[in-house]
Amino acid sequence: MRDIKAGPQAKHNEAAALVAQMSLQEKAACASGRKFWHMQGCERLGLPAVMVTDGPHGLRKQQRGGDHAGLNASVPATCFPTASALAASWDVELINEIGVALGEQCVAEQVTVLLGPGINIKRHPLCGRNFEYFSEDPLLAGELAAAFINGVQSQGVGTSLKHYAVNNQEQGRMYVDAIVDERTLREIYLRGFELAVKKSQPWTIMCAYNRLNGTYCGEHDWLLNQVLRGDWGFRGLVVTDWGATNDRVRGVRAGLDLEMPASGGINDRRIEQAVNRGELDIALLDQMITRNVAVSLCGADMAARSVTVNQQSHHALARRAAAESAVLLKNEQQALPLSEQSEIAVIGAFARHPRYQGTGSSQVNPTRLDCAYDAMLELLGDARLSYAPGYEPVYSEKDVALLDEAVGKARGAKVAVVFAGLPETYESEGFDRQHMRLPAQHDALIEAVCAANPNTIVVLCNGAPVEMPWVEQPRAILECYLGGQAGGSAVVDLLFGKINPCGKLAETFPLHQTDVPSDRWFPGAHRQVQYREGLYVGYRFFDSADKPVLFPFGHGLSYTKFEFSNLQVEQQPAGDWQVRVDVTNTGDCSGAEVVQVYVHDPVSSAYRPVQELKAFAKVKLAAGERSTVSMELARESFALFDPAAQAWLVEGGEFEIRVGASSRDIRLSAQITVDSDDQLSAAAQVTGPECSAEGCVVSDSVFGGMLGKPVPPAEPPRPFHMNTSLKELGEHSWLGRRFKQKVVAQFSQSLGAPASGKNPTLTRMFEEMANHMPLRSFALFSGGKMDFRRVQLVLALCNHRYLEALRLLFGGEEKWD
């Protein structure tokens, strides 16, 4: 029996032998998928067309035609909390356990690769897909991703670490050019990927849609070959995000192995032509196809494997995960936990119609769905419980009658529990949030209920931080994020003290959107987004600027208290450091605390955030119990990346080790002296952003110094080209507007878009996806029905190149520009 944990590397020789028997046409076919969710097989050689499918917080295996937006029904599967929630658990063991469960479900459904986890850094709270990502901190994101990957892959199922790299917004995601300096790239946006690759070796990595410093991620030799494979030792295959292929031949040269989905043979023919013309080395193609075939071989015996999925057990795991991921933000006068003898008014439609996951490609069909009201009803009975919706759950538009009803219910109860948050129309794949506020009806509801009943608890269901103008009014606030299918029962467990909340924020909650350091450059303009804030992302900025926040990174309360004492920091023989601290549960109930270790460099020749998370550990203690928590600080924890040296270097001297319960709750500290590496280069010592409570100030000269070159100019809309978006074409050309109208309708229909108004979130998502999709993608997504010649003909006419249009009209050869 084969070792299911061995992975594609164990299949390399067998794969190479198969590739040696393939014709050029068969090799080219294996460079792309077979339709939407399957890799290409080779029937002649007995190579199966194995299945890959979406995750990451649950299996989304579609029963019929595949689509990118989650429209067609998928098989029932456990919907675990989304990544934004799971990250708040800070629990690598829990996330590994969830990975194992997901791996089991993949085996049961004969899925070879689960497309997740997503670990893009939360640069700005408005990114529409933040609910799918772990954290604003690369260490936390990387450690959690590695635990997830190891869990899934322990079951002989691959993962796809995504989206590599610098994919931090939905607007223009398929073409936007992210301008980032290398030090920021290495220390913030690539660091989580590096940690996950080195600790878990995912079978695949999914490259992002966007460009990075002028080059598409799917054809970025530096990103894929030099950094990923060269510096980090990645041994798996690189797959595109669905429809992310720009120039397929250039992608092969840069290390892009697999194009998904199938292009209807368009790019297969391009590869064949490039080899026949001597433009593409056949040895390079063989190397790429060998990696693809090795993954297919790993899934070849999936049908013969048997596993019994215990749905009840997985639901229980989802419930525990939701509870451990919730964050108690505020708890004045010990308002929580609630007494089972209290008369409670449950306010808010989310209590009965839960917002439990995001929308788009990660949408899971849950095996069951718990709602908080039903769980509360089961616990208390209907005699002590009343309910008012307070808002309509889809649009949440202003409704005075619903407010008045809710106030009446709240006034007559001892306790009011308000369920509020973000409707799915506010956050989704495909579009970014327009602001950081809750719907006005939700804010008005919370304020009105608090005025009517001072003993009000607010339960938040949302995928990302929100502003809270009413934060002083409720007695307690419980942030539940998107808690998955068992989130409703988990909330009740927490509210009534069946479980002690232990979650910690994995992202900063700013007071206002304008406080976010990247806000003035988000989401960019003219096809470009500039990362001028550099290293000052999340708490790195807020703590450095000493700027007030709503709730800090790492924050989370408990029903018990924890005391830190006896900090010891000792250097180990290998040059690493060991941090030990005693943690005591001084309260009267069991609970868990997350010990966070931050490193502060008081004097540096390079700009650095005032402190950075470098280690953490979660410890579970009974009432009165004490435990010594031990964490390792590798020498790299004190280093910064020197672009000129292309290495992580330590500038020696005094460092302060800070240990606390959040980035703003430092309990203990110690001074150590660390030996120096080589002197930092001038490239590492450039001036960084001017960081103050007023924000980040970054001039062109400063940003150019960070980049090591002048700031790239913005792109003009004309002349139109294959990567012009449909929206741009329609805005700047009469013919383009006509073409846009026709193509949007055809595109939406081809992917099975819902009838107008039937599902407002999906309708908006389709509109945004179509508007911001580059023209070349329509040819690829059409499965060969719309060739590049037709698209280039439209481009020639819109650019007033009529001779070029005539040439294409009468069969001239298409050109790639």
Coordinates of C-alpha atoms in Angstrom, one line a residue, residues 261-804:
P261 CA -9.7 25.9 -16.4
A262 CA -9.4 24.5 -19.9
S263 CA -9.0 27.1 -22.7
G264 CA -10.8 25.0 -25.3
G265 CA -7.4 24.1 -26.8
I266 CA -6.4 27.7 -27.5
N267 CA -3.3 27.7 -25.3
D268 CA -2.5 24.0 -26.1
R269 CA -2.0 25.0 -29.7
R270 CA 0.2 28.0 -28.6
I271 CA 2.5 25.7 -26.7
E272 CA 2.8 23.2 -29.6
Q273 CA 3.5 26.1 -32.0
A274 CA 6.2 27.5 -29.7
V275 CA 8.0 24.2 -29.5
N276 CA 7.8 23.6 -33.2
R277 CA 9.2 27.0 -33.9
G278 CA 12.0 26.6 -31.5
E279 CA 10.7 29.3 -29.2
L280 CA 10.1 26.9 -26.3
D281 CA 12.6 24.3 -25.1
I282 CA 10.9 20.9 -25.1
A283 CA 13.0 19.9 -22.0
L284 CA 11.4 22.8 -20.1
L285 CA 7.9 21.6 -21.2
D286 CA 8.8 18.1 -20.1
Q287 CA 9.8 19.3 -16.6
M288 CA 6.6 21.2 -16.3
I289 CA 4.3 18.3 -17.4
T290 CA 6.1 15.9 -15.1
R291 CA 5.1 18.0 -12.1
N292 CA 1.5 17.9 -13.4
V293 CA 1.4 14.2 -14.1
A294 CA 2.9 13.5 -10.6
V295 CA -0.1 15.2 -9.0
S296 CA -2.5 13.2 -11.2
L297 CA -0.8 10.0 -10.2
C298 CA -1.3 10.8 -6.5
G299 CA -5.0 10.9 -7.2
A300 CA -5.1 7.8 -9.5
D301 CA -6.2 5.4 -6.8
M302 CA -8.6 7.8 -5.1
A303 CA -11.6 5.7 -6.2
A304 CA -10.1 2.6 -4.6
R305 CA -9.6 4.3 -1.2
S306 CA -12.4 4.0 1.4
V307 CA -13.1 6.4 4.2
T308 CA -16.2 6.8 6.4
V309 CA -17.0 10.5 7.0
N310 CA -18.7 11.0 10.3
Q311 CA -20.8 14.1 9.5
Q312 CA -22.0 14.4 13.1
S313 CA -18.4 14.4 14.4
H314 CA -17.4 17.0 11.8
H315 CA -20.4 19.2 12.8
A316 CA -19.3 19.0 16.4
L317 CA -15.8 20.0 15.3
A318 CA -17.2 23.0 13.4
R319 CA -19.2 24.0 16.5
R320 CA -16.1 23.8 18.7
A321 CA -14.1 25.8 16.1
A322 CA -16.7 28.5 15.9
A323 CA -16.7 28.9 19.6
E324 CA -12.9 29.0 19.9
S325 CA -12.7 31.5 17.1
A326 CA -15.2 34.0 18.6
V327 CA -13.6 37.1 20.2
L328 CA -15.1 38.8 23.3
L329 CA -14.3 42.4 22.5
K330 CA -16.0 44.0 25.5
N331 CA -17.6 42.8 28.7
E332 CA -18.5 45.5 31.1
Q333 CA -20.0 44.7 34.6
Q334 CA -19.6 41.0 33.7
A335 CA -22.6 41.2 31.4
L336 CA -21.6 37.8 30.0
P337 CA -22.2 35.0 30.6
L338 CA -25.9 35.2 30.7
S339 CA -28.2 33.4 33.2
E340 CA -30.5 30.8 31.8
Q341 CA -33.2 32.3 34.1
S342 CA -33.1 35.7 32.3
E343 CA -35.9 37.0 30.1
I344 CA -34.1 37.7 26.9
A345 CA -35.1 39.7 23.8
V346 CA -33.3 38.3 20.7
I347 CA -33.1 41.1 18.2
G348 CA -31.8 40.8 14.6
A349 CA -32.6 38.7 11.6
F350 CA -29.2 37.0 11.6
A351 CA -30.3 35.2 14.8
R352 CA -32.8 33.2 12.6
H353 CA -31.2 33.6 9.2
P354 CA -27.5 33.3 10.0
R355 CA -24.7 34.9 8.0
Y356 CA -22.3 32.1 8.3
Q357 CA -20.0 32.1 5.2
G358 CA -18.9 34.3 2.3
T359 CA -20.1 34.4 -1.2
G360 CA -18.3 33.2 -4.4
S361 CA -16.0 30.4 -5.1
S362 CA -15.7 29.3 -1.5
Q363 CA -19.5 28.9 -0.9
V364 CA -20.3 25.5 0.7
N365 CA -23.5 23.6 0.8
P366 CA -23.7 22.8 4.5
T367 CA -24.7 19.4 5.8
R368 CA -26.9 21.2 8.3
L369 CA -27.3 24.8 9.6
D370 CA -27.7 25.8 13.2
C371 CA -29.3 29.2 14.0
A372 CA -28.8 30.9 17.3
Y373 CA -32.5 31.6 18.0
D374 CA -33.3 27.9 17.7
A375 CA -30.4 26.9 20.0
M376 CA -31.5 29.5 22.5
L377 CA -35.1 28.3 22.3
E378 CA -34.0 24.8 23.0
L379 CA -32.0 25.9 26.0
L380 CA -34.5 28.4 27.6
G381 CA -37.9 27.5 26.1
D382 CA -40.2 30.1 24.6
A383 CA -41.5 31.5 28.0
R384 CA -38.4 33.6 28.6
L385 CA -37.6 34.4 25.0
S386 CA -38.9 37.0 22.5
Y387 CA -37.8 37.9 19.1
A388 CA -37.8 40.8 16.6
P389 CA -36.0 40.8 13.3
G390 CA -34.9 44.5 13.4
Y391 CA -33.9 44.5 9.8
E392 CA -34.4 42.6 6.5
P393 CA -31.3 40.3 6.2
V394 CA -30.5 40.7 2.5
Y395 CA -30.5 44.5 1.9
S396 CA -31.0 45.8 5.5
E397 CA -32.5 49.0 4.2
K398 CA -34.0 51.6 6.5
D399 CA -37.2 50.4 8.2
V400 CA -38.7 52.4 11.0
A401 CA -41.4 49.9 11.8
L402 CA -38.9 47.1 12.3
L403 CA -36.9 49.4 14.6
D404 CA -39.9 50.3 16.7
E405 CA -40.9 46.6 17.1
A406 CA -37.3 45.7 18.2
V407 CA -37.3 48.6 20.8
G408 CA -40.6 47.4 22.2
K409 CA -39.3 43.8 22.6
A410 CA -36.0 45.1 24.2
R411 CA -37.7 47.4 26.6
G412 CA -39.8 44.5 28.1
A413 CA -36.8 42.1 28.6
K414 CA -34.1 41.9 31.2
V415 CA -31.4 41.4 28.6
A416 CA -31.4 42.3 24.9
V417 CA -29.1 40.4 22.5
V418 CA -28.7 42.1 19.2
F419 CA -27.4 40.1 16.2
A420 CA -25.9 42.5 13.6
G421 CA -23.2 42.5 11.0
L422 CA -22.6 42.6 7.3
P423 CA -25.2 41.2 4.9
E424 CA -23.7 39.2 2.0
T425 CA -24.5 42.1 -0.4
Y426 CA -21.8 44.0 1.5
E427 CA -18.8 41.6 1.2
S428 CA -18.1 39.0 -1.5
E429 CA -15.6 37.7 -3.9
G430 CA -15.7 39.9 -7.0
F431 CA -16.1 43.3 -5.4
D432 CA -14.6 45.3 -2.5
R433 CA -16.6 46.8 0.3
Q434 CA -17.5 50.5 -0.3
H435 CA -17.0 51.5 3.3
M436 CA -16.2 50.1 6.8
R437 CA -19.6 50.8 8.3
L438 CA -22.4 48.4 9.1
P439 CA -25.7 49.0 7.2
A440 CA -27.3 52.1 8.6
Q441 CA -30.3 50.0 9.8
H442 CA -28.0 47.9 11.9
D443 CA -26.2 50.9 13.5
A444 CA -29.6 52.5 14.2
L445 CA -30.9 49.2 15.7
I446 CA -28.0 48.8 18.1
E447 CA -28.3 52.4 19.3
A448 CA -32.1 52.3 19.7
V449 CA -32.0 49.0 21.6
C450 CA -29.2 50.1 23.9
A451 CA -31.2 53.3 24.7
A452 CA -34.3 51.1 25.5
N453 CA -32.3 48.5 27.5
P454 CA -28.9 49.3 28.9
N455 CA -28.2 45.6 29.5
T456 CA -27.7 45.0 25.8
I457 CA -25.3 42.4 24.2
V458 CA -24.1 42.8 20.6
V459 CA -23.2 39.7 18.6
L460 CA -21.4 40.6 15.3
C461 CA -21.5 38.4 12.2
N462 CA -19.1 39.8 9.6
G463 CA -16.0 38.7 7.6
A464 CA -13.9 41.8 8.3
P465 CA -13.5 44.8 10.7
V466 CA -16.3 47.3 10.9
E467 CA -16.6 50.7 12.5
M468 CA -18.6 50.9 15.7
P469 CA -19.9 54.4 16.4
W470 CA -22.0 52.9 19.2
V471 CA -19.2 51.0 20.9
E472 CA -19.6 52.7 24.3
Q473 CA -23.3 51.8 24.6
P474 CA -23.7 48.0 24.8
R475 CA -22.5 46.2 27.9
A476 CA -20.8 43.5 25.8
I477 CA -19.7 42.8 22.2
L478 CA -19.0 39.4 20.9
E479 CA -17.3 39.2 17.4
C480 CA -18.2 35.9 15.8
Y481 CA -17.0 36.6 12.3
L482 CA -18.5 34.0 9.8
G483 CA -18.8 31.0 12.0
G484 CA -19.8 28.2 9.6
Q485 CA -22.7 25.9 9.8
A486 CA -22.5 25.4 13.6
G487 CA -21.9 29.0 14.4
G488 CA -25.4 29.6 15.8
S489 CA -25.1 26.9 18.4
A490 CA -21.6 28.0 19.2
V491 CA -22.8 31.6 19.9
V492 CA -25.3 30.2 22.5
D493 CA -22.6 28.1 24.1
L494 CA -20.5 31.3 24.5
L495 CA -23.4 33.6 25.6
F496 CA -24.4 31.3 28.4
G497 CA -20.9 30.2 29.6
K498 CA -21.0 26.7 28.3
I499 CA -17.7 27.6 26.7
N500 CA -15.3 30.3 27.8
P501 CA -14.4 32.6 24.8
C502 CA -10.7 32.5 24.0
G503 CA -10.4 34.1 20.6
K504 CA -8.0 36.9 19.8
L505 CA -8.2 39.3 16.9
A506 CA -5.9 38.4 14.0
E507 CA -6.3 41.9 12.6
T508 CA -6.6 45.4 14.0
F509 CA -10.1 47.0 14.2
P510 CA -9.4 50.7 13.4
L511 CA -11.7 53.5 14.7
H512 CA -12.3 54.8 11.2
Q513 CA -11.5 53.7 7.7
T514 CA -9.4 56.8 7.1
D515 CA -7.1 55.6 9.9
V516 CA -6.0 52.6 7.8
P517 CA -2.4 53.4 6.6
S518 CA -3.1 52.1 3.0
D519 CA -6.4 53.9 2.7
R520 CA -5.2 56.8 0.5
W521 CA -3.8 54.3 -2.0
F522 CA -6.6 51.7 -1.9
P523 CA -7.7 50.3 -4.4
G524 CA -5.5 52.4 -6.7
A525 CA -6.2 54.1 -10.0
H526 CA -5.3 53.8 -13.7
R527 CA -4.7 50.0 -13.5
Q528 CA -2.1 50.4 -10.7
V529 CA -2.1 50.3 -6.9
Q530 CA 0.9 51.6 -5.0
Y531 CA 1.9 50.1 -1.7
R532 CA 3.5 53.2 -0.4
E533 CA 2.9 52.4 3.3
G534 CA 5.6 49.7 3.0
L535 CA 6.0 47.7 6.2
Y536 CA 3.4 49.7 8.0
V537 CA 0.5 47.3 7.7
G538 CA -2.1 46.8 10.4
Y539 CA -0.7 46.9 14.0
R540 CA 2.8 47.6 12.6
F541 CA 1.5 51.1 11.7
F542 CA -0.9 51.7 14.6
D543 CA 1.6 50.7 17.3
S544 CA 4.4 52.6 15.6
A545 CA 2.3 55.7 15.3
D546 CA 0.8 55.2 18.8
K547 CA -2.6 55.8 17.1
P548 CA -5.8 54.9 19.0
V549 CA -7.7 51.9 17.6
L550 CA -11.1 50.4 18.3
F551 CA -9.6 47.1 19.3
P552 CA -5.9 46.2 18.8
F553 CA -4.3 43.2 17.1
G554 CA -4.3 40.2 19.4
H555 CA -7.1 41.5 21.7
G556 CA -9.7 39.2 23.2
L557 CA -11.3 38.9 26.6
S558 CA -12.3 35.9 28.7
Y559 CA -14.6 34.9 31.5
T560 CA -11.5 34.3 33.6
K561 CA -8.2 36.2 34.2
F562 CA -4.6 35.2 33.3
E563 CA -1.5 36.4 35.0
F564 CA 2.0 36.4 33.3
S565 CA 5.1 36.0 35.4
N566 CA 8.7 34.9 35.5
L567 CA 9.8 35.8 32.0
Q568 CA 13.1 34.1 30.9
V569 CA 14.9 34.6 27.6
E570 CA 17.9 32.4 27.0
Q571 CA 20.2 32.0 24.0
Q572 CA 20.5 28.4 22.7
P573 CA 23.8 26.9 21.5
A574 CA 22.6 27.1 17.8
G575 CA 22.1 30.9 18.1
D576 CA 18.3 30.8 18.6
W577 CA 16.6 32.1 21.7
Q578 CA 14.1 30.4 24.0
V579 CA 11.4 32.4 25.6
R580 CA 9.7 31.0 28.7
V581 CA 6.9 32.6 30.8
D582 CA 4.6 31.3 33.5
V583 CA 0.9 31.7 32.8
T584 CA -1.6 31.3 35.7
N585 CA -5.4 31.2 35.4
T586 CA -6.3 33.3 38.4
G587 CA -10.1 33.1 37.8
D588 CA -12.7 30.6 38.8
C589 CA -13.3 28.8 35.5
S590 CA -11.2 27.1 32.9
G591 CA -10.1 29.0 29.8
A592 CA -7.3 29.6 27.2
E593 CA -4.9 32.4 26.7
V594 CA -2.7 33.2 23.7
V595 CA 0.8 34.3 24.7
Q596 CA 2.2 36.7 22.2
V597 CA 5.9 37.6 21.8
Y598 CA 6.8 40.8 20.0
V599 CA 10.3 42.0 19.2
H600 CA 11.3 45.6 19.4
D601 CA 14.5 47.0 17.9
P602 CA 15.2 50.3 19.7
V603 CA 18.0 51.4 17.3
S604 CA 18.2 50.5 13.7
S605 CA 19.8 52.0 10.6
A606 CA 16.8 50.8 8.6
Y607 CA 13.2 51.8 9.2
R608 CA 11.3 49.2 11.2
P609 CA 7.9 49.0 12.9
V610 CA 8.1 49.6 16.6
Q611 CA 7.3 45.9 17.3
E612 CA 6.5 42.7 15.3
L613 CA 5.0 39.4 16.3
K614 CA 7.6 36.7 16.3
A615 CA 6.1 33.9 18.3
F616 CA 2.9 32.8 20.0
A617 CA 1.4 29.9 21.9
K618 CA -2.1 29.0 23.1
V619 CA -2.3 27.5 26.5
K620 CA -5.4 26.0 28.1
L621 CA -5.7 26.1 31.9
A622 CA -8.1 25.0 34.6
A623 CA -9.1 27.5 37.3
G624 CA -6.0 28.1 39.5
E625 CA -3.7 26.2 37.2
R626 CA -0.2 27.5 36.2
S627 CA 1.9 26.4 33.2
T628 CA 5.2 27.4 31.8
V629 CA 4.9 28.3 28.2
S630 CA 8.0 27.9 26.0
M631 CA 8.5 29.4 22.6
E632 CA 11.4 29.6 20.2
L633 CA 12.8 32.7 18.6
A634 CA 14.9 31.8 15.6
R635 CA 17.8 34.1 14.7
E636 CA 15.7 35.2 11.7
S637 CA 13.2 36.8 14.2
F638 CA 15.6 39.7 14.6
A639 CA 16.5 40.0 10.9
L640 CA 15.3 42.2 8.1
F641 CA 15.5 41.5 4.4
D642 CA 18.4 43.3 2.7
P643 CA 17.5 43.7 -1.0
A644 CA 21.1 44.2 -2.2
A645 CA 22.4 41.2 -0.3
Q646 CA 19.3 39.2 -1.2
A647 CA 19.5 37.8 2.4
W648 CA 17.9 38.1 5.8
L649 CA 20.5 40.0 7.9
V650 CA 20.6 40.8 11.6
E651 CA 21.8 44.3 12.6
G652 CA 23.2 43.4 16.0
G653 CA 22.7 45.1 19.3
E654 CA 20.1 45.5 22.0
F655 CA 16.6 44.1 21.4
E656 CA 13.6 44.1 23.6
I657 CA 11.5 41.0 24.0
R658 CA 7.9 41.9 24.8
V659 CA 5.4 39.3 26.0
G660 CA 1.7 40.1 26.3
A661 CA -1.9 39.3 25.6
S662 CA -2.2 41.7 22.7
S663 CA 0.0 44.2 20.8
R664 CA -1.4 46.9 23.3
D665 CA -1.3 44.7 26.4
I666 CA 2.3 44.0 27.0
R667 CA 2.7 42.3 30.4
L668 CA 6.5 41.6 30.6
S669 CA 9.7 42.5 28.8
A670 CA 13.4 41.6 28.7
Q671 CA 16.5 43.1 27.1
I672 CA 18.8 40.8 25.1
T673 CA 21.9 41.4 23.0
V674 CA 22.0 39.8 19.5
D675 CA 25.2 39.4 17.5
S676 CA 25.4 41.1 14.1
D677 CA 25.6 39.7 10.6
D678 CA 27.2 41.7 7.7
Q679 CA 26.5 45.4 7.6
L680 CA 23.3 46.4 6.0
S681 CA 23.5 47.7 2.5
A682 CA 22.4 51.2 1.4
A683 CA 19.4 49.6 -0.2
A684 CA 18.2 48.4 3.2
Q685 CA 18.8 51.8 4.9
V686 CA 16.6 53.9 2.6
T687 CA 14.1 56.2 4.2
G688 CA 10.7 54.7 4.8
P689 CA 7.3 56.3 5.2
E690 CA 6.9 59.0 7.7
C691 CA 4.7 57.4 10.3
S692 CA 2.6 59.4 12.7
A693 CA -0.9 59.6 14.2
E694 CA -1.9 61.6 11.1
G695 CA -1.1 58.6 8.9
C696 CA 1.7 57.6 6.5
V697 CA 3.3 60.3 4.4
V698 CA 5.2 59.0 1.4
S699 CA 6.5 61.3 -1.3
D700 CA 7.4 60.2 -4.8
S701 CA 11.1 60.4 -3.9
V702 CA 10.7 58.3 -0.8
F703 CA 8.7 55.7 -2.5
G704 CA 11.1 55.7 -5.4
G705 CA 13.9 55.2 -2.9
M706 CA 12.1 52.2 -1.4
L707 CA 11.5 50.7 -4.9
G708 CA 15.1 51.5 -6.0
K709 CA 13.8 53.1 -9.2
P710 CA 11.4 55.9 -10.2
V711 CA 7.8 55.3 -9.4
P712 CA 6.2 53.8 -12.5
P713 CA 3.8 56.1 -14.3
A714 CA 0.1 55.3 -14.5
E715 CA -1.2 53.5 -17.6
P716 CA -3.3 55.4 -20.1
P717 CA -6.6 53.9 -21.2
R718 CA -5.6 54.0 -24.9
P719 CA -4.6 52.3 -27.0
F720 CA -6.8 49.4 -26.0
H721 CA -5.1 46.0 -25.8
M722 CA -5.9 42.4 -24.8
N723 CA -5.7 43.2 -21.1
T724 CA -8.0 46.2 -21.3
S725 CA -11.0 45.5 -19.1
L726 CA -14.5 45.5 -20.6
K727 CA -15.4 48.5 -18.3
E728 CA -12.5 50.5 -19.7
L729 CA -13.4 49.6 -23.3
G730 CA -17.0 50.7 -22.7
E731 CA -16.0 54.0 -21.0
H732 CA -13.7 55.2 -23.8
S733 CA -15.3 53.8 -27.0
W734 CA -18.8 53.9 -28.6
L735 CA -18.1 50.5 -30.3
G736 CA -16.7 49.3 -27.0
R737 CA -19.9 50.1 -25.2
R738 CA -21.9 48.0 -27.7
F739 CA -19.4 45.1 -27.4
K740 CA -19.6 45.3 -23.6
Q741 CA -23.3 45.0 -23.5
K742 CA -23.3 41.9 -25.7
V743 CA -20.4 40.2 -24.0
V744 CA -21.5 40.8 -20.4
A745 CA -24.8 39.1 -21.2
Q746 CA -23.1 36.2 -22.9
F747 CA -20.5 35.8 -20.2
S748 CA -23.1 35.8 -17.4
Q749 CA -25.3 33.3 -19.2
S750 CA -22.3 31.0 -19.9
L751 CA -21.5 30.8 -16.2
G752 CA -25.2 30.4 -15.3
A753 CA -25.9 33.8 -13.8
P754 CA -29.2 34.0 -11.9
A755 CA -32.2 35.9 -13.3
S756 CA -32.0 39.6 -12.6
G757 CA -32.9 40.3 -9.0
K758 CA -33.1 36.7 -7.9
N759 CA -29.9 36.8 -6.0
P760 CA -28.6 40.4 -5.6
T761 CA -25.1 39.4 -4.3
L762 CA -24.4 37.1 -7.2
T763 CA -25.9 39.6 -9.7
R764 CA -23.5 42.2 -8.4
M765 CA -20.6 39.8 -8.4
F766 CA -21.2 38.8 -12.0
E767 CA -21.4 42.5 -13.1
E768 CA -18.2 43.4 -11.3
M769 CA -16.4 40.3 -12.6
A770 CA -17.4 40.9 -16.1
N771 CA -16.7 44.7 -16.0
H772 CA -13.2 44.2 -14.6
M773 CA -12.3 41.1 -16.7
P774 CA -9.5 41.7 -19.3
L775 CA -10.6 41.0 -22.9
R776 CA -8.2 38.1 -23.3
S777 CA -10.1 36.2 -20.5
F778 CA -13.3 36.2 -22.4
A779 CA -11.6 34.1 -25.1
L780 CA -10.2 31.7 -22.6
F781 CA -13.4 31.4 -20.5
S782 CA -15.4 30.8 -23.6
G783 CA -13.8 27.4 -24.0
G784 CA -12.8 28.1 -27.6
K785 CA -16.1 29.6 -28.7
M786 CA -14.6 33.1 -29.0
D787 CA -11.1 33.0 -30.4
F788 CA -8.5 35.7 -30.0
R789 CA -8.9 36.8 -33.6
R790 CA -12.4 38.1 -32.9
V791 CA -11.3 39.9 -29.8
Q792 CA -8.4 41.5 -31.7
L793 CA -10.7 42.5 -34.5
V794 CA -12.8 44.5 -32.0
L795 CA -9.7 46.0 -30.5
A796 CA -8.4 47.1 -33.9
L797 CA -11.8 48.8 -34.7
C798 CA -11.9 50.5 -31.3
N799 CA -8.3 51.7 -31.8
H800 CA -9.2 53.0 -35.3
R801 CA -6.7 50.6 -36.9
Y802 CA -8.9 49.7 -39.8
L803 CA -6.2 48.1 -42.0
E804 CA -5.4 45.8 -39.1

